[in-house]
Amino acid sequence: MKRAAVVGAGIGGLALAIRLQSAGVDTVVLEARDKPGGRAYYWEKPTEAGTFTFDAGPTVITAPDVLEELWQLSGRRMADDVKLKPVTPFYQLSWPDGTRFNYSNDDHALAAEIARLEPQDVAGYGRFLEYAAGVYEEGYVKLGHVAFQDVMSMVRAAPALAKYGAWRSVYAKVASFIRNEKLRQAFSFHTLLVGGNPMTASSIYALIHQLERKGGVWWAEGGTNQLVAAMVRQFERLGGTLRLGDPVARIDTLGDLVTGVRTMGGYEAQVDAVACNADVVHSYRDLLKGSRSSQRAAQSLQRKRFSPSLFVVHFGVRGTFPDIPHHSILFGPRYQGLLADIFDNGVLSEDFSLYLHHPSASDPAMAPEGHSTFYALCPVPHLGKFPADWDEIAPVLEERILAEVQRRLIPDLKDRIVTRFSYAPPNFREDLAAHLGSAFSLEPILTQSAWFRTHNRDDAIHNLFFVGAGTHPGAGIPGVVGSAKATAALMLGDGK
């Protein structure tokens, strides 16, 4: 393979492109939007006070070693291009009754936090941690960077999955160790960060807990957008080409081979292989219209379960708030019922839970001097379950979310707001071609994991590959970077 094209400049696509270019493959990355990053997009909002920087997400960086590898391939250091800073506590969790819980990987501090809510759960947490360490070793270290291309690969993984009871949900597994309901929520919510319902996502996803404990939680100075910019620098330094603002219109095929790509702006490239970091349904249904096998794959994909969408309110405010940590989870009055409304019932509930991102807590430069940058993220049903008029709903939900942040954290918030805007499910569909406006692609349940997920190499078109949230191992920065490693191995002949 001498030349390849990567469709989509998300973190997974850039990670794959760096690996290919490091191996001597002339690689072009084609991105529809005006900036790279995919879901890790960003906005700069100028005001009279100065400029606020808002990351679209993801905002939680874990497993920095998998990112460091992308520089080590060419004998360089990631730190030369971007600075990662540790975040502690990882999250501050709070409930409507005023209970707060600081979650970190400081064993003594965490034990004290657990004991404050339920002394008997300190020992139970120790047992859960042993379980999480086991699934981390089996599910992430051994399998997280390996492509599942045939059913036998799933059969080989079955003993480990059975050993750890992968058919049980994360919440059920946590509940088997921990008695206190708030602590059950505290140690099961992590699947929401990759689009999974704690009540149905396989317990194998408890590995996220160990991933955070082992590698920490980090912040890229200047925002996640600076991690993306660093990846672009590394890719272009190696000789790669990034084309922005020119959506791919078509992937050309001839029989069981891809022959090239064409963009809406008229650019054409003849390549030896194409890897799609775009939405998997969009890739098969829209970009591969000339392939019958791809149209069948699109139909099959559309019958699967997709993760929910998100409603995100970005706001810049006057003042600084040292008591509000970088990451907060504001749980609502319900947990299981709210999750059922989001994932199953397609109901936009009166109550909600929020993830509050406060980057200026770690990096004051994200806001003008004397100001702060926030976003409040609310999981909502995707457009297939809740096909409502978001032009009408968005302003109402935005007000309700800001009112909740004001009630629980900043009493005079609305008087302090300098700039604000929101991002809704239709934006995911329009800006990212995300099927149903899903924020995380396929829902991470056991029957849609590993071999049951979109394969890293297409079954019928032998030089067509996939990378990113819709493939194994799934969403999140470690997931999409892991998928890039698995896909690169296949493309370079090192995989099966």
Coordinates of C-alpha atoms in Angstrom, one line a residue:
M1 CA 0.0 0.0 0.0
K2 CA 1.5 3.3 -1.1
R3 CA -1.4 5.8 -0.8
A4 CA -4.5 5.9 1.5
A5 CA -7.3 8.3 2.3
V6 CA -8.9 8.8 5.7
V7 CA -12.5 10.2 5.6
G8 CA -13.0 12.4 8.7
A9 CA -10.4 14.2 10.9
G10 CA -11.8 13.1 14.3
I11 CA -9.3 11.9 16.9
G12 CA -9.6 8.3 15.6
G13 CA -9.0 9.4 12.0
L14 CA -6.0 11.5 12.9
A15 CA -4.6 8.7 15.1
L16 CA -4.9 6.3 12.2
A17 CA -3.4 8.8 9.7
I18 CA -0.4 9.3 11.9
R19 CA 0.2 5.6 12.1
L20 CA -0.1 5.2 8.4
Q21 CA 2.1 8.2 7.6
S22 CA 4.7 7.0 10.2
A23 CA 4.8 3.7 8.3
G24 CA 5.5 5.4 5.0
V25 CA 2.0 5.4 3.5
D26 CA 1.2 8.7 1.7
T27 CA -2.0 9.6 3.5
V28 CA -4.6 12.3 2.9
V29 CA -7.3 13.2 5.5
L30 CA -10.5 14.6 4.1
E31 CA -12.6 16.6 6.5
A32 CA -16.0 18.2 5.8
R33 CA -15.9 20.9 8.5
D34 CA -13.7 24.0 8.7
K35 CA -11.7 22.6 11.6
P36 CA -10.3 19.2 12.4
G37 CA -11.5 17.2 15.5
G38 CA -14.9 15.8 14.6
R39 CA -16.7 15.7 18.0
A40 CA -13.6 17.4 19.4
Y41 CA -14.5 20.6 17.6
Y42 CA -14.3 24.1 19.3
W43 CA -15.6 27.6 19.1
E44 CA -14.1 30.9 20.0
K45 CA -16.6 33.5 21.1
P46 CA -15.4 37.1 21.2
T47 CA -17.1 39.5 23.7
E48 CA -16.4 43.0 25.1
A49 CA -14.6 41.2 28.0
G50 CA -12.4 39.2 25.6
T51 CA -12.6 35.8 23.9
F52 CA -14.1 32.6 25.5
T53 CA -12.9 29.2 24.1
F54 CA -15.5 26.4 24.2
D55 CA -14.6 22.8 23.5
A56 CA -17.4 20.7 22.0
G57 CA -15.9 17.6 23.7
P58 CA -14.7 15.1 24.6
T59 CA -13.3 16.9 27.7
V60 CA -12.0 13.9 29.7
I61 CA -8.6 12.6 28.6
T62 CA -7.6 9.2 29.9
A63 CA -4.9 6.7 29.0
P64 CA -2.4 9.3 27.8
D65 CA 0.1 6.5 27.0
V66 CA -2.0 5.5 24.0
L67 CA -1.7 9.0 22.7
E68 CA 2.0 9.2 23.4
E69 CA 2.5 6.2 21.2
L70 CA 1.5 8.3 18.2
W71 CA 4.6 10.4 18.7
Q72 CA 6.9 7.6 19.7
L73 CA 6.4 6.0 16.3
S74 CA 8.7 8.7 14.8
G75 CA 10.9 9.1 17.9
R76 CA 9.2 12.3 19.1
R77 CA 7.5 13.4 22.3
M78 CA 3.9 14.4 22.6
A79 CA 4.9 17.0 25.3
D80 CA 6.7 19.0 22.5
D81 CA 3.3 19.7 20.9
V82 CA 0.7 19.7 23.7
K83 CA 0.9 19.8 27.5
L84 CA -1.4 17.5 29.5
K85 CA -2.2 18.5 33.1
P86 CA -3.6 16.1 35.7
V87 CA -7.2 16.9 37.0
T88 CA -8.1 16.2 40.6
P89 CA -10.6 15.3 41.8
F90 CA -11.5 13.4 38.6
Y91 CA -15.2 14.4 39.3
Q92 CA -17.2 15.9 42.0
L93 CA -20.6 14.2 42.2
S94 CA -23.6 15.8 43.8
W95 CA -27.2 15.0 44.4
P96 CA -30.3 17.2 44.9
D97 CA -30.2 16.6 48.7
G98 CA -26.8 18.4 48.9
T99 CA -24.7 15.2 49.2
R100 CA -21.3 15.6 47.5
F101 CA -18.7 13.0 46.7
N102 CA -15.2 13.6 45.3
Y103 CA -13.9 10.8 43.1
S104 CA -10.2 10.4 42.5
N105 CA -7.5 7.7 42.5
D106 CA -6.1 8.8 45.9
D107 CA -6.8 5.6 47.9
H108 CA -7.0 7.2 51.3
A109 CA -9.1 10.2 50.2
L110 CA -11.5 7.9 48.2
A111 CA -11.9 5.5 51.2
A112 CA -12.8 8.5 53.4
E113 CA -15.3 9.7 50.8
I114 CA -16.9 6.2 50.6
A115 CA -17.0 5.8 54.4
R116 CA -18.7 9.1 54.8
L117 CA -21.7 7.7 52.8
E118 CA -21.5 4.0 53.9
P119 CA -18.6 2.6 56.0
Q120 CA -19.4 -1.0 55.0
D121 CA -19.0 -0.1 51.3
V122 CA -15.2 0.6 51.7
A123 CA -14.6 -3.2 51.6
G124 CA -17.1 -3.6 48.9
Y125 CA -15.4 -1.0 46.8
G126 CA -12.1 -2.9 47.2
R127 CA -13.8 -6.0 45.7
F128 CA -15.3 -4.0 42.9
L129 CA -11.8 -2.5 42.2
E130 CA -10.4 -6.0 41.9
Y131 CA -13.1 -6.9 39.4
A132 CA -12.5 -3.6 37.4
A133 CA -8.8 -4.4 37.3
G134 CA -9.5 -7.9 35.9
V135 CA -11.8 -6.7 33.1
Y136 CA -9.4 -3.9 32.3
E137 CA -6.6 -6.5 31.7
E138 CA -8.8 -8.8 29.7
G139 CA -11.1 -6.3 27.9
Y140 CA -8.7 -3.4 27.3
V141 CA -5.0 -4.4 27.5
K142 CA -5.5 -7.7 25.7
L143 CA -8.4 -6.9 23.3
G144 CA -8.8 -3.1 23.1
H145 CA -6.4 -2.7 20.3
V146 CA -7.1 -5.9 18.3
A147 CA -9.5 -6.1 15.4
F148 CA -12.4 -8.7 15.7
Q149 CA -12.7 -9.7 12.0
D150 CA -14.3 -13.1 12.3
V151 CA -16.6 -15.0 14.6
M152 CA -13.7 -17.1 15.9
S153 CA -12.1 -14.0 17.3
M154 CA -15.3 -13.6 19.4
V155 CA -15.2 -17.3 20.4
R156 CA -11.6 -16.9 21.6
A157 CA -12.7 -14.0 23.8
A158 CA -15.7 -15.8 25.2
P159 CA -14.0 -17.5 28.2
A160 CA -12.8 -14.1 29.5
L161 CA -16.2 -12.6 28.9
A162 CA -17.9 -15.5 30.7
K163 CA -15.4 -15.3 33.6
Y164 CA -16.3 -11.8 34.3
G165 CA -20.1 -12.2 33.8
A166 CA -20.1 -9.8 30.8
W167 CA -23.9 -10.5 30.3
R168 CA -24.6 -8.6 33.5
S169 CA -24.9 -4.8 33.4
V170 CA -22.3 -2.4 34.9
Y171 CA -24.9 -1.2 37.5
A172 CA -25.8 -4.8 38.4
K173 CA -22.2 -5.7 38.9
V174 CA -21.5 -2.5 41.0
A175 CA -24.6 -3.3 43.1
S176 CA -23.3 -6.8 43.8
F177 CA -20.4 -5.1 45.7
I178 CA -21.8 -1.9 47.0
R179 CA -25.0 -1.2 49.1
N180 CA -25.4 2.6 49.1
E181 CA -27.5 3.8 46.2
K182 CA -25.5 7.0 45.7
L183 CA -22.2 5.0 45.6
R184 CA -23.8 2.6 43.1
Q185 CA -24.5 5.6 40.9
A186 CA -21.0 7.0 41.5
F187 CA -19.3 3.9 40.3
S188 CA -21.6 3.0 37.4
F189 CA -22.2 6.3 35.6
H190 CA -19.0 6.0 33.5
T191 CA -20.6 4.1 30.7
L192 CA -22.6 7.3 29.9
L193 CA -19.3 8.9 28.9
V194 CA -19.2 6.4 25.9
G195 CA -22.9 6.4 25.2
G196 CA -23.9 3.4 27.3
N197 CA -26.8 2.9 29.7
P198 CA -25.3 1.7 33.1
M199 CA -28.4 -0.5 33.4
T200 CA -27.8 -2.4 30.1
A201 CA -24.1 -1.8 29.1
S202 CA -22.0 -4.9 29.6
S203 CA -20.2 -5.1 32.9
I204 CA -17.0 -5.3 30.9
Y205 CA -17.2 -1.6 30.7
A206 CA -16.3 -1.4 34.3
L207 CA -12.8 -1.3 32.8
I208 CA -13.3 2.5 32.4
H209 CA -13.0 2.8 36.2
Q210 CA -9.6 1.1 36.2
L211 CA -8.5 3.0 33.2
E212 CA -9.1 6.2 35.1
R213 CA -7.5 5.0 38.3
K214 CA -4.4 3.6 36.5
G215 CA -3.7 6.4 34.1
G216 CA -5.4 9.4 35.7
V217 CA -7.7 12.0 34.2
W218 CA -6.0 14.8 32.2
W219 CA -6.7 18.1 30.6
A220 CA -4.9 19.4 27.5
E221 CA -3.7 23.0 28.1
G222 CA -5.8 25.3 25.9
G223 CA -8.5 22.6 25.6
T224 CA -9.1 19.3 23.8
N225 CA -8.8 21.3 20.6
Q226 CA -5.1 21.7 21.4
L227 CA -4.7 17.9 21.5
V228 CA -6.3 17.8 18.1
A229 CA -4.0 20.6 16.8
A230 CA -1.0 18.7 18.2
M231 CA -2.1 15.5 16.3
V232 CA -2.4 17.6 13.1
R233 CA 1.1 19.0 13.6
Q234 CA 2.5 15.5 14.1
F235 CA 0.7 14.2 11.0
E236 CA 1.7 17.1 8.7
R237 CA 5.3 17.0 10.1
L238 CA 5.5 13.4 8.8
G239 CA 4.4 14.5 5.3
G240 CA 0.6 13.9 5.5
T241 CA -2.0 16.1 3.9
L242 CA -5.2 17.5 5.6
R243 CA -8.0 18.9 3.5
L244 CA -10.6 20.9 5.4
G245 CA -14.0 22.2 4.4
D246 CA -14.5 19.8 1.6
P247 CA -17.0 16.9 2.4
V248 CA -16.4 13.6 0.7
A249 CA -19.3 13.0 -1.8
R250 CA -18.4 9.5 -2.8
I251 CA -16.1 6.5 -2.3
D252 CA -15.6 4.8 -5.6
T253 CA -15.6 1.0 -5.9
L254 CA -15.0 -1.6 -8.5
G255 CA -16.1 -5.0 -7.6
D256 CA -14.6 -5.9 -4.2
L257 CA -12.1 -3.0 -4.2
V258 CA -12.2 0.7 -3.4
T259 CA -10.5 2.7 -6.2
G260 CA -10.7 6.3 -4.9
V261 CA -12.6 9.1 -3.3
R262 CA -14.3 12.3 -4.6
T263 CA -15.2 15.4 -2.7
M264 CA -18.0 17.9 -3.2
G265 CA -15.4 20.5 -4.1
G266 CA -14.2 18.4 -7.0
Y267 CA -11.1 16.9 -5.5
E268 CA -10.4 13.3 -6.6
A269 CA -7.8 10.9 -5.2
Q270 CA -6.9 7.4 -6.5
V271 CA -5.8 5.4 -3.5
D272 CA -4.9 1.9 -2.5
A273 CA -7.2 2.0 0.6
V274 CA -9.8 4.1 2.3
A275 CA -10.5 4.3 6.0
C276 CA -13.8 5.9 7.2
N277 CA -13.8 7.9 10.4
A278 CA -17.1 9.3 9.5
D279 CA -20.4 8.0 10.9
V280 CA -20.7 4.3 10.0
V281 CA -24.3 4.6 8.7
H282 CA -23.4 7.7 6.7
S283 CA -20.3 6.0 5.3
Y284 CA -22.2 2.9 4.1
R285 CA -25.5 4.5 3.1
D286 CA -24.4 7.8 1.5
L287 CA -20.7 7.5 0.5
L288 CA -20.9 4.0 -0.9
K289 CA -24.0 4.2 -2.9
G290 CA -22.4 2.4 -5.8
S291 CA -21.8 -0.8 -3.8
R292 CA -24.6 -3.3 -3.2
S293 CA -22.8 -5.0 -0.3
S294 CA -22.5 -1.6 1.4
Q295 CA -26.2 -0.8 0.9
R296 CA -27.0 -4.1 2.6
A297 CA -24.6 -3.2 5.4
A298 CA -26.3 0.2 5.8
Q299 CA -29.7 -1.5 6.1
S300 CA -28.3 -3.9 8.7
L301 CA -26.7 -1.1 10.7
Q302 CA -29.9 1.0 10.8
R303 CA -31.7 -1.9 12.6
K304 CA -29.2 -1.7 15.5
R305 CA -29.4 0.3 18.7
F306 CA -27.8 3.7 18.7
S307 CA -26.6 5.7 21.7
P308 CA -28.5 8.7 22.8
S309 CA -27.8 12.3 21.8
L310 CA -26.8 15.2 23.9
F311 CA -28.0 18.7 24.6
V312 CA -25.1 21.0 25.6
V313 CA -25.3 24.5 26.9
H314 CA -22.1 26.5 26.6
F315 CA -21.8 29.7 28.7
G316 CA -19.2 32.2 29.6
V317 CA -19.7 34.2 32.8
R318 CA -18.3 37.0 34.9
G319 CA -16.3 35.9 37.9
T320 CA -14.2 32.9 38.9
F321 CA -15.4 29.9 40.9
P322 CA -12.5 28.1 42.7
D323 CA -15.0 25.9 44.6
I324 CA -16.5 24.4 41.4
P325 CA -14.1 21.7 40.2
H326 CA -13.1 21.0 36.5
H327 CA -15.6 18.1 36.2
S328 CA -18.9 17.8 38.1
I329 CA -21.8 15.4 37.8
L330 CA -25.1 16.8 39.0
F331 CA -27.4 13.8 39.5
G332 CA -31.1 14.4 39.4
P333 CA -33.8 12.9 41.7
R334 CA -34.0 9.7 39.5
Y335 CA -31.4 7.4 38.1
Q336 CA -32.8 4.2 36.7
G337 CA -36.1 5.8 35.6
L338 CA -34.3 8.7 33.9
L339 CA -32.0 6.3 32.0
A340 CA -35.0 4.4 30.8
D341 CA -36.6 7.6 29.5
I342 CA -33.4 8.5 27.6
F343 CA -32.5 5.1 26.2
D344 CA -35.8 3.2 25.9
N345 CA -38.8 5.4 26.2
G346 CA -37.8 8.4 24.1
V347 CA -39.0 10.8 26.7
L348 CA -37.5 14.2 27.4
S349 CA -38.1 14.2 31.1
E350 CA -38.9 17.1 33.4
D351 CA -35.9 16.1 35.5
F352 CA -32.4 15.5 34.3
S353 CA -28.8 14.8 35.3
L354 CA -26.0 17.1 34.1
Y355 CA -22.2 16.8 33.4
L356 CA -20.8 20.3 34.1
H357 CA -17.4 21.1 32.5
H358 CA -15.5 24.0 34.0
P359 CA -12.2 24.2 32.1
S360 CA -11.2 27.6 33.4
A361 CA -10.8 25.9 36.8
S362 CA -7.6 24.2 35.4
D363 CA -6.8 26.7 32.6
P364 CA -7.8 30.4 33.2
A365 CA -6.8 31.2 29.6
M366 CA -10.0 29.5 28.4
A367 CA -11.8 32.7 29.4
P368 CA -11.0 36.4 29.6
E369 CA -9.4 37.6 32.8
G370 CA -11.8 37.5 35.7
H371 CA -14.2 35.3 33.8
S372 CA -15.1 31.6 33.5
T373 CA -16.0 29.1 30.8
F374 CA -18.6 26.3 31.4
Y375 CA -20.7 23.8 29.6
A376 CA -23.6 21.8 30.9
L377 CA -24.2 18.5 29.1
C378 CA -27.6 16.7 29.3
P379 CA -28.1 13.3 27.7
V380 CA -31.3 13.2 25.7
P381 CA -33.0 10.6 23.4
H382 CA -31.7 10.5 19.8
L383 CA -33.9 11.7 17.0
G384 CA -35.2 8.2 16.2
K385 CA -36.8 8.0 19.6
F386 CA -37.7 11.7 20.1
P387 CA -38.3 13.3 16.7
A388 CA -39.3 16.6 18.1
D389 CA -38.9 20.2 16.9
W390 CA -35.7 21.2 18.6
D391 CA -36.0 24.8 17.4
E392 CA -38.8 25.1 19.9
I393 CA -37.5 22.8 22.6
A394 CA -33.9 24.1 22.7
P395 CA -34.5 27.5 24.2
V396 CA -36.8 26.0 26.9
L397 CA -34.4 23.3 27.9
E398 CA -31.5 25.7 27.9
E399 CA -33.3 27.9 30.4
R400 CA -34.1 24.9 32.6
I401 CA -30.5 23.7 32.6
L402 CA -29.1 27.1 33.5
A403 CA -31.8 27.4 36.2
E404 CA -30.6 24.1 37.7
V405 CA -26.9 25.2 37.7
Q406 CA -28.0 28.4 39.3
R407 CA -30.0 26.7 42.0
R408 CA -27.3 24.2 42.9
L409 CA -24.0 26.0 42.3
I410 CA -24.1 29.7 41.3
P411 CA -27.0 31.6 42.8
D412 CA -26.7 34.7 40.5
L413 CA -25.7 32.8 37.4
K414 CA -28.1 34.4 35.0
D415 CA -26.9 37.9 35.9
R416 CA -23.3 36.9 35.3
I417 CA -23.7 35.3 31.8
V418 CA -21.8 37.2 29.1
T419 CA -22.2 34.7 26.2
R420 CA -24.1 31.5 25.7
F421 CA -25.3 29.1 23.0
S422 CA -26.5 25.5 22.8
Y423 CA -25.9 22.4 20.7
A424 CA -28.7 20.0 20.1
P425 CA -29.3 16.6 18.5
P426 CA -30.0 18.1 15.0
N427 CA -26.6 19.7 15.2
F428 CA -25.0 16.3 15.6
R429 CA -26.9 15.1 12.6
E430 CA -26.2 18.1 10.4
D431 CA -22.6 18.9 11.4
L432 CA -21.3 15.3 11.8
A433 CA -23.7 13.3 9.6
A434 CA -24.4 11.4 12.8
H435 CA -27.2 8.8 12.3
L436 CA -30.3 9.9 14.3
G437 CA -28.2 12.6 15.9
S438 CA -26.5 10.0 18.1
A439 CA -23.5 11.4 20.0
F440 CA -21.6 8.2 20.3
S441 CA -22.7 5.9 17.4
L442 CA -23.7 2.3 18.2
E443 CA -24.9 1.7 21.8
P444 CA -22.3 -0.3 23.7
I445 CA -24.3 -3.3 24.7
L446 CA -22.8 -6.8 24.7
T447 CA -24.5 -7.8 21.4
Q448 CA -23.0 -4.7 19.8
S449 CA -19.5 -5.1 21.1
A450 CA -16.3 -6.5 19.6
W451 CA -17.1 -8.7 16.6
F452 CA -20.8 -7.5 16.7
R453 CA -19.7 -3.9 16.1
T454 CA -18.8 -2.5 12.7
H455 CA -15.7 -4.4 11.6
N456 CA -12.4 -2.5 11.3
R457 CA -12.1 -3.9 7.8
D458 CA -15.2 -4.4 5.6
D459 CA -16.2 -8.0 5.0
A460 CA -16.8 -7.6 1.2
I461 CA -14.6 -4.7 0.1
H462 CA -11.1 -5.7 1.1
N463 CA -9.4 -2.3 1.1
L464 CA -12.2 -0.5 2.9
F465 CA -11.6 0.1 6.6
F466 CA -13.3 1.8 9.5
V467 CA -12.0 3.6 12.6
G468 CA -13.7 5.5 15.4
A469 CA -16.6 5.3 17.7
G470 CA -18.7 2.9 15.6
T471 CA -16.0 0.3 15.4
H472 CA -14.3 -1.9 18.1
P473 CA -13.6 -1.0 20.9
G474 CA -16.0 2.0 20.8
A475 CA -16.3 5.7 21.8
G476 CA -14.1 7.8 24.0
I477 CA -10.5 8.9 23.4
P478 CA -8.9 5.6 24.4
G479 CA -11.5 3.7 22.4
V480 CA -11.1 5.6 19.1
V481 CA -7.3 5.7 19.5
G482 CA -7.4 1.9 20.1
S483 CA -9.5 1.4 17.0
A484 CA -6.9 3.3 15.1
K485 CA -4.2 0.9 16.3
A486 CA -6.3 -2.1 15.3
T487 CA -7.2 -0.7 11.9
A488 CA -3.6 0.3 11.2
A489 CA -2.4 -3.2 11.9
L490 CA -4.9 -4.5 9.3
M491 CA -4.0 -1.9 6.7
L492 CA -0.3 -2.4 7.2
G493 CA -0.5 -6.2 7.0
D494 CA 0.3 -6.7 10.7
G495 CA -3.3 -7.8 11.6
K496 CA -5.3 -10.8 10.7

